[in-house]
C-alpha positions in Angstrom: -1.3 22.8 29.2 2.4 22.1 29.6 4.9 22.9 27.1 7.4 20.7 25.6 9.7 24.4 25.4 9.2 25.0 29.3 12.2 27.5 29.5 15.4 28.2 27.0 17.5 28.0 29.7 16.7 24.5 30.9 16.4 23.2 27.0 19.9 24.8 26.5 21.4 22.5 29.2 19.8 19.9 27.9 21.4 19.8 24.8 24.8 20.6 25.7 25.1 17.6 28.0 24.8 15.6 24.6 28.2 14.5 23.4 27.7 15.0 19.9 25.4 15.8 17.1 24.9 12.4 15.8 23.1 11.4 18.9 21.2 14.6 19.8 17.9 13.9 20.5 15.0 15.7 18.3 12.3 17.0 20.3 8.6 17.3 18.9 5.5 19.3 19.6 2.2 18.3 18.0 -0.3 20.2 19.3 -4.2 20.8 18.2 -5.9 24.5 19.4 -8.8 24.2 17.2 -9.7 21.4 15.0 -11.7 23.4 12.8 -8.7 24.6 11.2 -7.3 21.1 10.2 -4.3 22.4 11.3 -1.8 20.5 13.4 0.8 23.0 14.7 4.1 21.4 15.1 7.4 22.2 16.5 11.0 21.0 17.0 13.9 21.6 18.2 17.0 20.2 16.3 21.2 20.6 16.9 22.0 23.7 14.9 24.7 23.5 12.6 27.0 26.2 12.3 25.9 29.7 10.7 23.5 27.5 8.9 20.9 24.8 9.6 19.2 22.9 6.9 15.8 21.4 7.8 13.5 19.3 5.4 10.2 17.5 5.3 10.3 14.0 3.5 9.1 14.1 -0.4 7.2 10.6 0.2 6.2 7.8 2.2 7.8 4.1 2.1 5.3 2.0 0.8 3.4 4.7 -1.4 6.1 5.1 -4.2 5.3 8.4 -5.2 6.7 11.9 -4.9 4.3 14.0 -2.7 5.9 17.1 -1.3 4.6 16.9 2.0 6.1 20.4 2.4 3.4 22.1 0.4 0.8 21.7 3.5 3.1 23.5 5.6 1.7 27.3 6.8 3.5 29.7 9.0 7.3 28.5 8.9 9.0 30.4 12.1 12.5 29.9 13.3 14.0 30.5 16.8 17.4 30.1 18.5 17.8 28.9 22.1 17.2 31.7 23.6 13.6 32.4 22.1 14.9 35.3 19.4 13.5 34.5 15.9 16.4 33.6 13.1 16.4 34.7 9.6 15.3 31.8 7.3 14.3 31.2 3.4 13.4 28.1 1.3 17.0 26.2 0.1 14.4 24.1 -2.0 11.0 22.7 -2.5 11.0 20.9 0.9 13.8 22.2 2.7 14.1 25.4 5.0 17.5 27.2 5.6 18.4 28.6 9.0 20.8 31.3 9.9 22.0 30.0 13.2 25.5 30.7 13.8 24.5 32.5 17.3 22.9 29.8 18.7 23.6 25.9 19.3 20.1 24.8 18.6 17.3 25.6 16.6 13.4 25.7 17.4 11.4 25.3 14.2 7.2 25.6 14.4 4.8 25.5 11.6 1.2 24.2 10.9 0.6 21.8 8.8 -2.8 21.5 6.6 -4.3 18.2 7.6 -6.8 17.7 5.0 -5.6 14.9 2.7 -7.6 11.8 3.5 -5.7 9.3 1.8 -3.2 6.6 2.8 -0.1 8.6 3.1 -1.8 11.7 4.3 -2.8 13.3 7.4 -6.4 14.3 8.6 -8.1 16.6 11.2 -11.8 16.5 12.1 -13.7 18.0 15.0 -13.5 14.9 17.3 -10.4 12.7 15.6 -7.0 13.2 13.6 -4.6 10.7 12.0 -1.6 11.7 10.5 1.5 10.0 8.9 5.1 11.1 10.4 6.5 11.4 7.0 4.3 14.9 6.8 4.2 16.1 10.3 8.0 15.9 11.3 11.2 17.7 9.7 14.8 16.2 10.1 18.3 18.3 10.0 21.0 18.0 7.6 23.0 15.8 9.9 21.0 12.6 9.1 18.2 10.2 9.6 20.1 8.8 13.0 18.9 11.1 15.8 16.5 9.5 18.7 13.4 11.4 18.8 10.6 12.7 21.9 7.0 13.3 20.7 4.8 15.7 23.0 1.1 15.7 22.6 -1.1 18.8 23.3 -4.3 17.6 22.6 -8.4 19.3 23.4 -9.6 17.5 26.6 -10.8 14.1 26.2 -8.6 13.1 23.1 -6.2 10.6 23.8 -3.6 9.0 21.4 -2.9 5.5 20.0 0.5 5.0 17.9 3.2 2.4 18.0 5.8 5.1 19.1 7.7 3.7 22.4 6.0 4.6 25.1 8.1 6.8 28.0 7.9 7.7 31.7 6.1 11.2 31.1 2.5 11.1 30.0 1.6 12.5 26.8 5.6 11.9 25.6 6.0 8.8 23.0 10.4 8.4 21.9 11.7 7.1 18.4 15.0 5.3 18.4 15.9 7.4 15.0 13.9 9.0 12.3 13.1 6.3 10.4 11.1 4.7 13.4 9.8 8.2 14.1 8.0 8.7 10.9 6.9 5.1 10.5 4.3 5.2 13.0 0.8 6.6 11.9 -0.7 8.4 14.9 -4.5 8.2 16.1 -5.4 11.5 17.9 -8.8 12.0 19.7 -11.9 10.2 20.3 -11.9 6.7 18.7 -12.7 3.0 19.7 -9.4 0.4 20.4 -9.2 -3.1 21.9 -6.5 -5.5 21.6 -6.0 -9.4 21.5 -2.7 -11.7 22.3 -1.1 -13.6 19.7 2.3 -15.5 20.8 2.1 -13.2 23.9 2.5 -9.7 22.2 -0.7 -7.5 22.0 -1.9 -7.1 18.5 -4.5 -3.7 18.6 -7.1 -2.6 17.0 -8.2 1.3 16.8 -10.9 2.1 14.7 -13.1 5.5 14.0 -15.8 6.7 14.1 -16.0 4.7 17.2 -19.4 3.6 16.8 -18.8 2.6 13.3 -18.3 -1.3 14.1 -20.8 -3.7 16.0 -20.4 -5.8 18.9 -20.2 -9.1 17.1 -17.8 -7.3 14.1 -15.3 -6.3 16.6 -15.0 -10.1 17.8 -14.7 -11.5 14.2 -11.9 -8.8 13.1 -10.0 -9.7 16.3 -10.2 -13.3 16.0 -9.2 -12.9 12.5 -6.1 -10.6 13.3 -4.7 -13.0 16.0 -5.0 -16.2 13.9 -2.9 -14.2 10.8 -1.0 -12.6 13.6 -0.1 -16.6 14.9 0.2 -17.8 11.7 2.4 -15.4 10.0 4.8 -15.7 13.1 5.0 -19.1 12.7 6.1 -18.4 9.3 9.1 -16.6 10.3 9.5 -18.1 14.0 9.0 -14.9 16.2 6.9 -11.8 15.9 9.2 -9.3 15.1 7.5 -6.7 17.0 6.4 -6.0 20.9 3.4 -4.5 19.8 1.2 -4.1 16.5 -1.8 -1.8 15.8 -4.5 -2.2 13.0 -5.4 1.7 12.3 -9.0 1.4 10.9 -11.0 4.7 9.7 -13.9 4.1 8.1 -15.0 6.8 5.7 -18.8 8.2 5.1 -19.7 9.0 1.3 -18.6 8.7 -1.9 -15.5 7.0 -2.5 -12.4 9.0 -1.7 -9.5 7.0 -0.9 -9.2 3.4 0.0 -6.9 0.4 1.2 -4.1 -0.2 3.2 -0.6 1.0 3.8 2.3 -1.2 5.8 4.6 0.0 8.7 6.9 -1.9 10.7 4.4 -2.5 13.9 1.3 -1.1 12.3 -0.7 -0.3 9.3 -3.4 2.4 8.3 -6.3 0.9 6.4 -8.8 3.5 5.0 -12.3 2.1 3.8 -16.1 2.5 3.3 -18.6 3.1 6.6 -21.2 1.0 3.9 -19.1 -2.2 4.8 -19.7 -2.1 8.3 -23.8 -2.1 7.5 -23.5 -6.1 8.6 -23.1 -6.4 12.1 -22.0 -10.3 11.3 -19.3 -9.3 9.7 -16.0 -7.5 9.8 -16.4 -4.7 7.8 -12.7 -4.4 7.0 -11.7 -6.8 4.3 -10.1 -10.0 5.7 -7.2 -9.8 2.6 -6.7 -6.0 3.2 -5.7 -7.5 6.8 -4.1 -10.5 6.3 -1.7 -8.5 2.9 -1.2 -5.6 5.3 0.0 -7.9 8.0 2.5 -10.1 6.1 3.8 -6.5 4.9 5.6 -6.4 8.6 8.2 -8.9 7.1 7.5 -8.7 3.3 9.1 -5.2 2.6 9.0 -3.4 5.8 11.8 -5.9 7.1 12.6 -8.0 4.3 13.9 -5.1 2.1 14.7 -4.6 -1.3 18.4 -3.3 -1.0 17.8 -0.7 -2.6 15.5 0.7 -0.3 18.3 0.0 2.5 17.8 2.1 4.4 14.8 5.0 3.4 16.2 8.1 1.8 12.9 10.7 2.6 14.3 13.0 0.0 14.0 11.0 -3.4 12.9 7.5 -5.3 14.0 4.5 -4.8 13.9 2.3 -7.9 14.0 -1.1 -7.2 13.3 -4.1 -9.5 12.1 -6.2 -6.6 8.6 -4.6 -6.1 7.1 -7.8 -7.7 8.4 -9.8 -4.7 7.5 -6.9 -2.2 4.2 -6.1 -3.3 3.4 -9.4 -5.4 4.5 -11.8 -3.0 2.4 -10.4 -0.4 -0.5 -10.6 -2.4 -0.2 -14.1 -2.8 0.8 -14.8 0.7 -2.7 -12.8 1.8 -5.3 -15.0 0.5 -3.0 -18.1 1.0 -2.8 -16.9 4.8 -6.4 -16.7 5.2 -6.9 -20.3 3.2 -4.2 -21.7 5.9 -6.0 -20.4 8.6 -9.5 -21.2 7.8 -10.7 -18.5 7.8 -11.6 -18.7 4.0 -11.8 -21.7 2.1 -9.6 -23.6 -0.5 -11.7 -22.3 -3.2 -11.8 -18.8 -2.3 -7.5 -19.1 -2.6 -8.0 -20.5 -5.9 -10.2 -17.5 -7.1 -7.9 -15.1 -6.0 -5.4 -16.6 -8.3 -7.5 -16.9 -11.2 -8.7 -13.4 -10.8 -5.2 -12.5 -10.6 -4.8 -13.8 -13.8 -7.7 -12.2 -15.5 -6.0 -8.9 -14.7 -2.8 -9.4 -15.7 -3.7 -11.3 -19.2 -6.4 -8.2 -19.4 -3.8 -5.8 -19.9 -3.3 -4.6 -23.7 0.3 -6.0 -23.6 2.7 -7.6 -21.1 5.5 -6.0 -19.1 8.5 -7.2 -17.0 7.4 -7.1 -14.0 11.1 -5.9 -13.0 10.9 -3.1 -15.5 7.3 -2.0 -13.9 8.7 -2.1 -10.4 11.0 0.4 -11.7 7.9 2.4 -12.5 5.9 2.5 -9.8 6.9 6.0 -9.6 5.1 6.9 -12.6 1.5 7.8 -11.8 -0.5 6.3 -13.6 1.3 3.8 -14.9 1.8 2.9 -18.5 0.4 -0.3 -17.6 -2.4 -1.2 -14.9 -1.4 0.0 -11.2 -1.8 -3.5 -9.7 0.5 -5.3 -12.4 3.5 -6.2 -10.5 1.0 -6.9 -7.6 -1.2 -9.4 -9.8 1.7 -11.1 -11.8 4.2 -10.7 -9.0 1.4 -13.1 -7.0 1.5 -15.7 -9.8 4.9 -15.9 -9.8 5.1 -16.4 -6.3 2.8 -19.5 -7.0 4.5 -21.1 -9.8 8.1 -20.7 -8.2 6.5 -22.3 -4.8 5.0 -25.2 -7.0 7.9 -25.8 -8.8 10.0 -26.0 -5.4 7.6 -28.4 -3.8 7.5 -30.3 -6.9 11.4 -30.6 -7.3 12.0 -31.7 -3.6 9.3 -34.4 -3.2 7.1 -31.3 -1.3 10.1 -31.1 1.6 10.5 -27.7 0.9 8.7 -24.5 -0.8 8.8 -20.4 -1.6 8.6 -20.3 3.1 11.5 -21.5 3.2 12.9 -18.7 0.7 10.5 -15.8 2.4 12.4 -17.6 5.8 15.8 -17.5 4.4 15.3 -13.6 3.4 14.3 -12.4 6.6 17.0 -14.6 8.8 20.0 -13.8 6.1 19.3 -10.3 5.1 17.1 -8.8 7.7 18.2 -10.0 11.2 21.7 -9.2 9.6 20.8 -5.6 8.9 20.5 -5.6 4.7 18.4 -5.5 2.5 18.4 -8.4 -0.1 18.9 -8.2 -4.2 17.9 -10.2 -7.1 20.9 -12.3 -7.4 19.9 -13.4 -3.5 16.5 -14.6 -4.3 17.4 -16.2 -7.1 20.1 -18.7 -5.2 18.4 -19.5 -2.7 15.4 -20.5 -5.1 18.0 -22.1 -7.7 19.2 -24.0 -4.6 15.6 -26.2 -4.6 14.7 -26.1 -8.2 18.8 -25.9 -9.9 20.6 -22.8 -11.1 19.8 -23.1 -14.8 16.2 -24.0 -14.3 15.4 -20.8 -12.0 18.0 -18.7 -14.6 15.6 -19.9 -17.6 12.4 -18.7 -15.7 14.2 -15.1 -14.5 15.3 -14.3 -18.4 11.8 -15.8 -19.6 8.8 -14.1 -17.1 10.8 -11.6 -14.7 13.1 -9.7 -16.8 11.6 -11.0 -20.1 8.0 -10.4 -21.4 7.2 -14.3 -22.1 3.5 -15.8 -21.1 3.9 -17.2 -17.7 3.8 -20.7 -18.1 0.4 -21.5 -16.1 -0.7 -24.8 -18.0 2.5 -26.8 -17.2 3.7 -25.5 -13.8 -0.4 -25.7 -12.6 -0.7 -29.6 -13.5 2.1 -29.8 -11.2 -0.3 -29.3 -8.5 -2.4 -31.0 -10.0 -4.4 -27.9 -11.2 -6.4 -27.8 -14.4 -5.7 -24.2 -16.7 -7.9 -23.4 -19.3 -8.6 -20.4 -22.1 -12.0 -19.6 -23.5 -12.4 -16.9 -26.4 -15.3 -15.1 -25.6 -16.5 -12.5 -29.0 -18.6 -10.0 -27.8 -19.8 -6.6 -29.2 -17.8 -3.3 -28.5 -18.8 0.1 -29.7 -15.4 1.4 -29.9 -15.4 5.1 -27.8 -13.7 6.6 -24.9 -16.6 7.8 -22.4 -16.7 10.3 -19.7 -19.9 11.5 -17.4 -21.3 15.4 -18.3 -23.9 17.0 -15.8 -26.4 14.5 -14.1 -25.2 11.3 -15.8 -24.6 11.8 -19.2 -22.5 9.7 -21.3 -20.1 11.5 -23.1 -18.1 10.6 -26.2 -14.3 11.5 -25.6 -12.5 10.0 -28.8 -13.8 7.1 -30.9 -11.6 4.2 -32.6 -10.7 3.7 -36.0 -12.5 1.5 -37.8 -14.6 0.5 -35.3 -18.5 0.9 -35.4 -18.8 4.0 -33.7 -16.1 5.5 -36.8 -18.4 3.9 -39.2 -21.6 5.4 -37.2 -20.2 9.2 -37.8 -19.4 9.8 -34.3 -17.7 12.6 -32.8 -15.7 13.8 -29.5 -18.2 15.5 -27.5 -21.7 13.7 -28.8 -23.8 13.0 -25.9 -25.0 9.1 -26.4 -28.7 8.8 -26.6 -29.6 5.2 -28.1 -27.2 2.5 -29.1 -29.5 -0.1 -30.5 -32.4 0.7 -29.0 -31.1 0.5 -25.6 -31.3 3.9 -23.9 -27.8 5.1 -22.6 -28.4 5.8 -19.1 -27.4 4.5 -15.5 -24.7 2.1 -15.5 -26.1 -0.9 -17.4 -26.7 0.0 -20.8 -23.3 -1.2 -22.2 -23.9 -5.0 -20.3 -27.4 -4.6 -21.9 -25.4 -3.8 -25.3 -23.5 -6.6 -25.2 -25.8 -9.2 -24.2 -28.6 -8.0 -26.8 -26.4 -8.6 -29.6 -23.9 -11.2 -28.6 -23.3 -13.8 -31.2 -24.9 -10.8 -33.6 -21.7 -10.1 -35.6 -22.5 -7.9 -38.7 -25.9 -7.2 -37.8 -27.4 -3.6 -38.5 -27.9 -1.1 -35.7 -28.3 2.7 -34.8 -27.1 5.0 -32.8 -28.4 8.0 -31.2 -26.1 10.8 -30.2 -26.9 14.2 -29.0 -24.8 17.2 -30.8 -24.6 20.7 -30.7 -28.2 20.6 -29.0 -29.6 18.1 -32.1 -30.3 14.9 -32.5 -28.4 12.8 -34.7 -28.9 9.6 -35.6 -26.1 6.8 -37.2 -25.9 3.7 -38.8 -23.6 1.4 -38.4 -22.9 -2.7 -38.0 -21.9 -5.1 -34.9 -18.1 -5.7 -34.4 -16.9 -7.9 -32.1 -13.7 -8.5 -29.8 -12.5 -11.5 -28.5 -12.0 -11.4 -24.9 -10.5 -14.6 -22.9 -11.7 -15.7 -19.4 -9.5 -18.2 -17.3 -10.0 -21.1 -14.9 -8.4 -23.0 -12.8 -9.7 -26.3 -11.2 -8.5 -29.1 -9.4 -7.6 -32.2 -11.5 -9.9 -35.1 -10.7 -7.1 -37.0 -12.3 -4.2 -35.6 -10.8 -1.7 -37.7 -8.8 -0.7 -38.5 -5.5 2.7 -36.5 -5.9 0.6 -33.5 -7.9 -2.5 -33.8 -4.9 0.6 -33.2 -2.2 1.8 -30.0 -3.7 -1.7 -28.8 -3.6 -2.3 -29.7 -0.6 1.1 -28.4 0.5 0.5 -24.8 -0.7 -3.1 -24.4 0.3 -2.4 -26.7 4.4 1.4 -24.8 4.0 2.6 -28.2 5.2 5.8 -30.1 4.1 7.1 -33.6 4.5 
C-alpha cells in the first residue's frame, strides 16, 4: 500500500514551501488493517506551533446538539516530529492533546479510533463496510478551523469510498477547502450499492448498505423521488447550492438501535430499519426523512442561525432559532412532497394535525425559543420533537397569514428566499430580529410583533382556529374521558410489567399499590404483551366510577386490590377543508399545498 508519510524529508519540504500557518494544508490518513477491530487508525500531520502544539477532537456534531466527546473512542495517541522521532505529549483537557514540539516545524499525530457507535453522529466499522462522521475521525490545531485539508484512504482490497469530499488528481486522495468542510462530509468505506440521478444538471447519489438490502423497483422509486425534491427545492431557492449531493442510506438488521436522519451541506446520513425494505414496491427509506433531510441543505446548513456562524467544534451553541431550523423544515418536508405529488393533499394535512396532537399532548407548553435554547439538555424537560412539531405550525400559520394579507402574491418562500440570498450568499448567519422584518414586511410590524411576544417567546395557545379558516381550514377539539390506572411502568425479565411509582390519588393509590409490584390482572384483563392497557381502556370506557381489581405480584405473592375507574380527559384535533370556505380562503389553500402565487 502507499503511504500518505512516504519520507520525512519530502513532507518537510512540503510544508516549508507554505507561506504561513493559516494556510498550511492538514494532511490525513484513514486507514483500515483489520475490520474486526472496529478500529479506524488515523493520522495527521498539522503545522507545529512553537515548543507546544495543541490538537483537539470536536465535542459534537452540527445538527446533533449535544456534547459527545468524540475523544473518548480514541486508543493509542502517538506523537512524532518531522523527522520520525516520537515527542513527549499529555492530555491539556478532555478532548485536547498537548505536544512538545519546539524541535520540529510539524507534527505527525496517529491514533485509532473505536468505531462502534451506530448512531447518527457516530462512526461504524463492520467486516465488509464502515461509515464514519469527520467530526470523530479528524483532529484540528490550535491555530483554527481555516486550514485546507488532503484525506488518504488505505482501505482492504475491494472497498472503495463514496463521500462528498472534493475529489483530487491522486486516487484514493479526497481535499477540504477548511475544516469545517472536512468534517461535514460523512464517509462510506467498503462494499456498498450507489447510483445517481440528474436534477438541474448536478448529480444527486444515492449509496446504500447492505447492498443487497433494496430491490430493483425500490431503487427507481427512491431516485425518482430524490430528483423531484431535488428539482423542486432548487426551484425554491433558484440554484442548487451544491455540485454534487449524496443520500447515505444504512439500513440496520434487528431491534431498533438508532434511527433517522442527520443534514450536511451536500449530503446527509439516514440510519433505518432493513424491515422497511421487505416491499420491493416501495422505497424503504421514508419519503419525509428525504425530502426534511434535503431542505436541511438550505434550512440550517446554509441558512444559519447566527449564532451558529460559523461552527465552534469545542462547545454549544445556543440559539433561539432552532424552531425555524428544525421546525421549518419539518413543515417544508411534507409540504415538499404534497407539491410534488408525490403524496397527496391529505397526507400534508395529516402531518399537520399530527403535529398538533404532539405538541397540545405535552403536559404544559413552552416557548419554543426558550426550548431551542435547550436542545442541549438530553432529554429534555419537554418532548424532544417540540420545537420541531410547533416550530412546523408556526411555519404554517405565518405562511397563511402572509398569503392572506397580500391577496396570495406572496408567502413564508419568499422569507426562506430572502434568508438564504441576504444572509447566506453574503456570508452570515441570520437573527430573530431578521426574520421578523422581513415577515412584518407582508403581514405589518405590529401584527408579526403581537404573534413573536404571544407564541414564540410567550407560552400563549397558537391561534389555529382563526389563522386556519383563513385557508379556509376547519379546526376542531373533542374531549375524549377515558380510563387511566395512574403508574409509571417498566419491563422485568421476559415481559413483565413492572410498577415504578404510582400517582396520588389515582386508582392504582386507592388499589394499595407499590413500586416494584409485578401487574398480574387489572380488571380481568391479563397484563401481558403490548395490548392490555388499549384493552383496559376500551373495556371500561364511559365506566367512570365502576368497581374493579387488580392483581399485582409482590415479594413472590399474590395480592389482590380494589379500587374504582378514573378517568382523564384527553383531546384529539382535526383539521378539514371548509366546504364553505371562500374564494380568497380556497386560494391560500391552494397556494400552500400547489406553492403557487398570483
Amino acid at each position: 500500500m502507499k503511504t500518505l508519510w512516504a519520507t520525512p524529508s519530502v513532507l518537510f519540504v512540503f510544508l516549508l514551501a507554505v507561506p504561513s500557518a493559516a494556510q498550511t494544508p492538514l494532511n490525513y490518513l484513514i486507514r483500515v488493517d483489520d475490520p474486526a477491530t472496529q478500529l479506524y487508525h488515523v493520522e495527521a500531520v498539522v503545522p507545529a506551533s512553537g515548543a507546544a502544539t495543541l490538537v483537539s477532537l470536536p465535542t459534537w456534531t452540527p445538527g446533533y446538539y449535544e456534547i459527545r466527546d468524540y475523544a473518548r473512542y480514541t486508543r493509542n495517541f502517538k506523537a512524532y516530529a518531522e523527522d520520525g522521532s516520537p515527542l513527549r505529549w499529555e492530555r491539556a483537557d478532555k478532548d485536547t492533546w498537548r505536544i512538545h514540539s519546539s524541535r520540529t516545524s510539524s507534527v505527525r499525530v496517529s491514533y485509532d479510533f473505536l468505531a462502534d457507535n451506530l448512531s447518527l453522529d457516530g462512526s461504524v466499522l463492520e467486516s465488509d463496510f464502515g461509515f464514519f462522521n469527520g467530526t470523530n475521525l479528524f483532529v484540528f490545531p490550535e491555530s483554527g478551523y481555516d486550514h485546507p485539508a488532503r484525506v488518504r484512504f488505505e482501505l482492504p482490497e475491494g472497498w472503495r469510498v463514496a463521500t462528498e469530499l472534493s475529489d483530487t488528481d491522486e486516487p484514493g486522495v479526497y481535499a477540504a477547502a477548511d475544516f469545517h468542510e472536512l468534517v461535514d462530509n460523512p464517509t462510506f468505506v467498503g462494499r456498498f450499492a450507489i447510483d445517481s440521478v440528474q436534477a438541474d444538471g448536478r448529480w444527486t447519489r444515492l449509496a446504500v448498505y447492505p447492498a443487497d438490502v433494496m430491490s430493483g423497483r425500490a431503487w427507481e422509486i427512491t431516485l425518482d423521488a430524490l430528483q423531484r425534491i431535488a428539482d423542486y427545492s432548487h426551484d425554491l431557492f433558484g440554484a442548487p447550492p451544491y455540485d454534487r449531493y449524496t443520500t447515505f442510506v444504512y439500513a440496520y438488521s434487528g431491534p431498533a438501535r438508532s434511527s433517522g436522519g442527520l443534514e450536511h451541506a451536500n449530503s446527509h446520513l439516514d440510519i433505518v430499519a432493513a424491515s422497511g425494505f421487505s416491499n420491493p414496491n416501495q422505497s424503504g427509506v421514508p419519503l419525509g426523512l428525504l425530502s426534511h433531510e434535503y431542505y436541511h441543505a438550505w434550512n440550517v446548513k446554509r441558512i444559519r442561525p447566527a449564532e451558529m456562524w460559523p461552527y465552534d467544534y469545542q462547545r454549544e451553541q445556543y440559539s433561539p432559532l432552532l424552531w425555524i431550523s428544525e421546525g421549518f423544515t419539518s413543515y417544508y418536508g411534507p409540504l415538499i412532497l404534497t407539491r410534488t405529488e408525490l403524496r397527496g393533499e391529505r397526507a400534508f394535512w395529516s402531518t399537520m394535525q399530527n403535529n398538533i396532537d404532539g405538541v397540545e399532548g405535552e403536559p404544559y407548553q413552552e416557548s419554543v425559543e426558550d426550548i431551542s435554547l435547550a436542545a442541549w439538555i438530553e432529554p429534555l424537560p419537554i418532548g424532544s420533537g417540540y420545537y420541531y412539531g410547533k416550530g412546523s405550525l408556526i411555519a404554517l400559520l405565518l405562511d397563511i397569514k402572509i398569503r392572506s394579507a397580500t391577496d396570495n402574491r406572496h408567502s413564508l418562500d419568499d422569507v426562506m428566499y430572502r434568508l438564504y440570498h441576504e444572509h447566506y450568499k453574503r456570508g452570515r448567519g441570520f437573527a430573530t430580529e431578521d426574520f421578523l422584518a422581513y415577515v412584518g414586511e407582508h403581514i405589518g410590524v405590529e401584527e408579526v410583533q403581537s404573534f413573536y411576544r404571544d407564541h414564540i417567546d410567550g407560552r400563549e395557545p397558537l391561534p389555529y382556529r382563526d389563522v386556519l379558516a383563513l385557508a379556509g381550514m376547519t379546526f376542531h377539539v373533542d374531549t375524549i374521558f377515558e380510563p387511566v390506572l395512574g403508574v409509571f411502568m417498566d419491563y422485568g425479565q421476559q415481559g413483565s410489567i413492572l410498577i415504578e411509582g404510582v400517582l396520588p390519588e389515582s386508582s392504582a393509590a386507592e388499589a394499595g399499590l407499590q413500586s416494584g409490584d409485578q401487574l398480574l390482572r387489572v380488571g380481568g384483563i391479563e397484563v401481558e404483551g403490548e395490548g392490555w392497557a388499549d384493552r383496559f381502556r376500551r373495556t371500561y370506557a364511559d365506566s367512570l366510577g365502576t368497581p374493579f381489581t387488580v392483581e399485582v405480584l409482590r415479594a413472590g405473592e399474590r395480592v389482590t386490590g380494589q379500587s374504582q375507574i378514573r378517568t382523564r380527559a384527553r383531546f384529539e384535533y382535526g383539521l378539514e377543508p371548509d366546504p364553505n370556505a371562500g374564494a380568497a380562503e380556497v386560494a391560500v389553500r391552494n397556494g400552500i399545498v400547489q406553492g403557487q402565487t398570483r
